Amino acid sequence: RELESQAQGLNEAEKLTLAKRMGFKLILSHPLSALKALSRGALGVLIDPGGSYYLVAFKAYKPGSGILNRLYELGFLRFIALLWRDYRYVFLVNFSFGLYFLFLYIASLWGLWRNRFNPDIWLLFLISLYFVLISAGPETYSRFRVPFEILIIVLSSLGLERRDQPSIDSL
């Protein structure tokens, strides 16, 4: 509202410049709140399995049903019980995707650790971290993970590779 009142009569470029200046001022005046919002957003990008998008594509779930709002009303454990009871497909698909991403993250951290002295691997990690940070905000979705998901998969493959097998050259 404050932006709208101050931006009357400005063109789009001037409005964006004003919005940017106001945003930085707000972040700098409330750094802990900004850090908290960034952390929640980063967790949202990384943890949300995104299974509901697949259910919508297969017409097994109606978008905009508002069940996510129930999470804030009920708390996590009661929300999970509600999903199991009333939205079993949503629960099962998100649970299986959640297990997949948990496996992927553990394998990628293992791949980073195994190759910790390789600067190319650190570049993959830093690019992934960059995408997490720019995707994080007050409203995040699992689809924001798409640009860096392939990098996570590459890191996980490095964690899962077997190094004790003889190479073709030694045979």
Coordinates of C-alpha atoms in Angstrom, one line a residue:
R1 CA 0.0 0.0 0.0
E2 CA 2.8 2.3 0.8
L3 CA 4.4 1.6 -2.6
E4 CA 1.2 2.3 -4.4
S5 CA 0.7 5.6 -2.6
Q6 CA 4.3 6.7 -3.3
A7 CA 4.4 5.4 -6.9
Q8 CA 1.4 7.4 -8.3
G9 CA 2.4 9.1 -11.5
L10 CA 5.6 7.1 -11.9
N11 CA 6.4 5.0 -15.0
E12 CA 7.1 1.2 -14.6
A13 CA 10.9 1.6 -14.4
E14 CA 10.6 4.3 -11.7
K15 CA 8.1 2.1 -9.8
L16 CA 10.5 -0.9 -9.9
T17 CA 13.4 1.3 -8.7
L18 CA 11.2 2.6 -5.9
A19 CA 10.1 -0.9 -5.0
K20 CA 13.7 -2.1 -4.9
R21 CA 14.7 0.7 -2.7
M22 CA 11.8 0.2 -0.3
G23 CA 12.5 -3.6 -0.2
F24 CA 16.1 -3.1 0.7
K25 CA 15.1 -0.6 3.4
L26 CA 12.6 -3.1 4.8
I27 CA 15.1 -6.0 4.8
L28 CA 17.8 -3.8 6.4
S29 CA 15.4 -2.6 9.1
H30 CA 14.3 -6.1 10.0
P31 CA 17.3 -8.4 9.2
L32 CA 16.3 -11.3 11.5
S33 CA 12.8 -11.4 10.0
A34 CA 14.3 -11.4 6.5
L35 CA 16.7 -14.2 7.5
K36 CA 13.8 -16.2 8.9
A37 CA 11.7 -15.7 5.8
L38 CA 14.8 -16.7 3.6
S39 CA 15.3 -19.8 5.7
R40 CA 11.7 -20.9 5.5
G41 CA 11.7 -20.3 1.8
A42 CA 14.8 -22.3 1.3
L43 CA 13.4 -25.2 3.2
G44 CA 10.2 -24.9 1.2
V45 CA 12.1 -25.2 -2.0
L46 CA 14.1 -28.1 -0.8
I47 CA 11.6 -30.1 1.2
D48 CA 8.3 -29.7 -0.6
P49 CA 8.1 -32.9 -2.7
G50 CA 5.7 -31.4 -5.2
G51 CA 3.6 -34.5 -5.7
S52 CA 0.4 -32.6 -5.9
Y53 CA 1.4 -31.2 -9.3
Y54 CA 1.5 -34.8 -10.7
L55 CA -1.8 -35.6 -9.2
V56 CA -3.3 -32.5 -10.8
A57 CA -1.9 -33.6 -14.1
F58 CA -3.6 -37.0 -13.8
K59 CA -6.8 -35.4 -12.5
A60 CA -6.5 -37.2 -9.2
Y61 CA -6.4 -34.0 -7.2
K62 CA -8.2 -30.7 -7.5
P63 CA -5.9 -27.7 -7.3
G64 CA -6.9 -24.9 -5.0
S65 CA -8.6 -27.1 -2.5
G66 CA -6.9 -25.3 0.3
I67 CA -5.6 -28.3 2.2
L68 CA -2.2 -26.7 2.7
N69 CA -3.9 -24.0 4.8
R70 CA -5.0 -26.7 7.2
L71 CA -1.3 -27.3 8.0
Y72 CA -1.2 -24.0 9.8
E73 CA -4.5 -24.7 11.6
L74 CA -3.8 -28.3 12.7
G75 CA 0.0 -28.5 13.2
F76 CA 2.2 -31.0 11.4
L77 CA 1.2 -34.3 12.9
R78 CA -2.5 -33.7 12.8
F79 CA -2.2 -32.4 9.3
I80 CA -0.4 -35.7 8.3
A81 CA -3.2 -37.7 9.9
L82 CA -5.8 -35.6 7.9
L83 CA -3.9 -36.3 4.7
W84 CA -3.8 -40.0 5.4
R85 CA -7.5 -40.1 6.3
D86 CA -9.0 -37.8 3.7
Y87 CA -6.4 -37.3 0.9
R88 CA -4.6 -40.7 0.8
Y89 CA -3.3 -40.3 -2.8
V90 CA -1.8 -36.9 -1.9
F91 CA -0.2 -38.4 1.1
L92 CA 1.2 -41.4 -0.7
V93 CA 2.6 -39.5 -3.7
N94 CA 4.1 -36.8 -1.6
F95 CA 5.6 -39.3 0.9
S96 CA 7.2 -41.3 -2.0
F97 CA 8.6 -38.2 -3.6
G98 CA 9.8 -37.0 -0.2
L99 CA 11.7 -40.3 0.3
Y100 CA 13.2 -39.9 -3.2
F101 CA 14.4 -36.3 -2.5
L102 CA 15.7 -37.4 0.9
F103 CA 17.8 -40.1 -0.8
L104 CA 18.9 -37.7 -3.4
Y105 CA 20.0 -35.1 -0.9
I106 CA 21.9 -37.6 1.2
A107 CA 23.6 -39.0 -1.9
S108 CA 24.5 -35.5 -3.1
L109 CA 26.0 -34.6 0.2
W110 CA 28.0 -37.8 0.1
G111 CA 29.1 -37.0 -3.4
L112 CA 30.2 -33.5 -2.3
W113 CA 32.1 -35.0 0.7
R114 CA 33.8 -37.7 -1.5
N115 CA 34.9 -35.0 -4.0
R116 CA 35.6 -32.2 -1.5
F117 CA 39.0 -31.4 -3.0
N118 CA 37.7 -31.0 -6.5
P119 CA 36.9 -27.4 -7.3
D120 CA 34.5 -28.4 -10.1
I121 CA 32.3 -30.2 -7.6
W122 CA 32.3 -27.1 -5.3
L123 CA 31.2 -25.1 -8.3
L124 CA 28.2 -27.4 -8.7
F125 CA 27.4 -27.0 -5.0
L126 CA 27.7 -23.2 -5.1
I127 CA 25.5 -22.9 -8.1
S128 CA 22.9 -25.1 -6.4
L129 CA 23.1 -23.0 -3.3
Y130 CA 22.8 -19.8 -5.4
F131 CA 19.6 -21.1 -6.9
V132 CA 18.2 -22.1 -3.5
L133 CA 18.9 -18.6 -2.2
I134 CA 17.3 -16.8 -5.1
S135 CA 14.3 -19.1 -5.1
A136 CA 13.7 -18.7 -1.4
G137 CA 11.3 -16.1 -0.3
P138 CA 8.0 -15.7 1.6
E139 CA 6.2 -17.8 -1.0
T140 CA 8.0 -20.8 -2.5
Y141 CA 7.0 -23.8 -4.5
S142 CA 8.8 -27.1 -5.3
R143 CA 8.8 -26.1 -9.0
F144 CA 11.5 -23.5 -8.1
R145 CA 13.8 -26.4 -7.6
V146 CA 13.8 -27.4 -11.3
P147 CA 16.7 -25.1 -12.4
F148 CA 19.2 -26.7 -10.0
E149 CA 17.7 -30.2 -9.6
I150 CA 20.0 -31.6 -12.3
L151 CA 23.0 -30.3 -10.4
I152 CA 21.8 -32.2 -7.3
I153 CA 21.4 -35.3 -9.4
V154 CA 24.9 -35.0 -10.7
L155 CA 26.3 -34.6 -7.1
S156 CA 24.3 -37.6 -6.0
S157 CA 25.6 -39.7 -8.8
L158 CA 29.1 -38.8 -7.7
G159 CA 28.2 -40.1 -4.2
L160 CA 26.8 -43.3 -5.6
E161 CA 29.6 -44.2 -8.0
R162 CA 31.7 -47.2 -7.3
R163 CA 35.4 -46.5 -7.3
D164 CA 36.7 -49.9 -6.4
Q165 CA 35.9 -51.4 -9.8
P166 CA 38.8 -51.9 -12.2
S167 CA 38.9 -49.5 -15.1
I168 CA 38.7 -50.7 -18.7
D169 CA 42.3 -49.7 -19.2
S170 CA 43.5 -52.1 -16.5
L171 CA 41.7 -55.1 -18.0

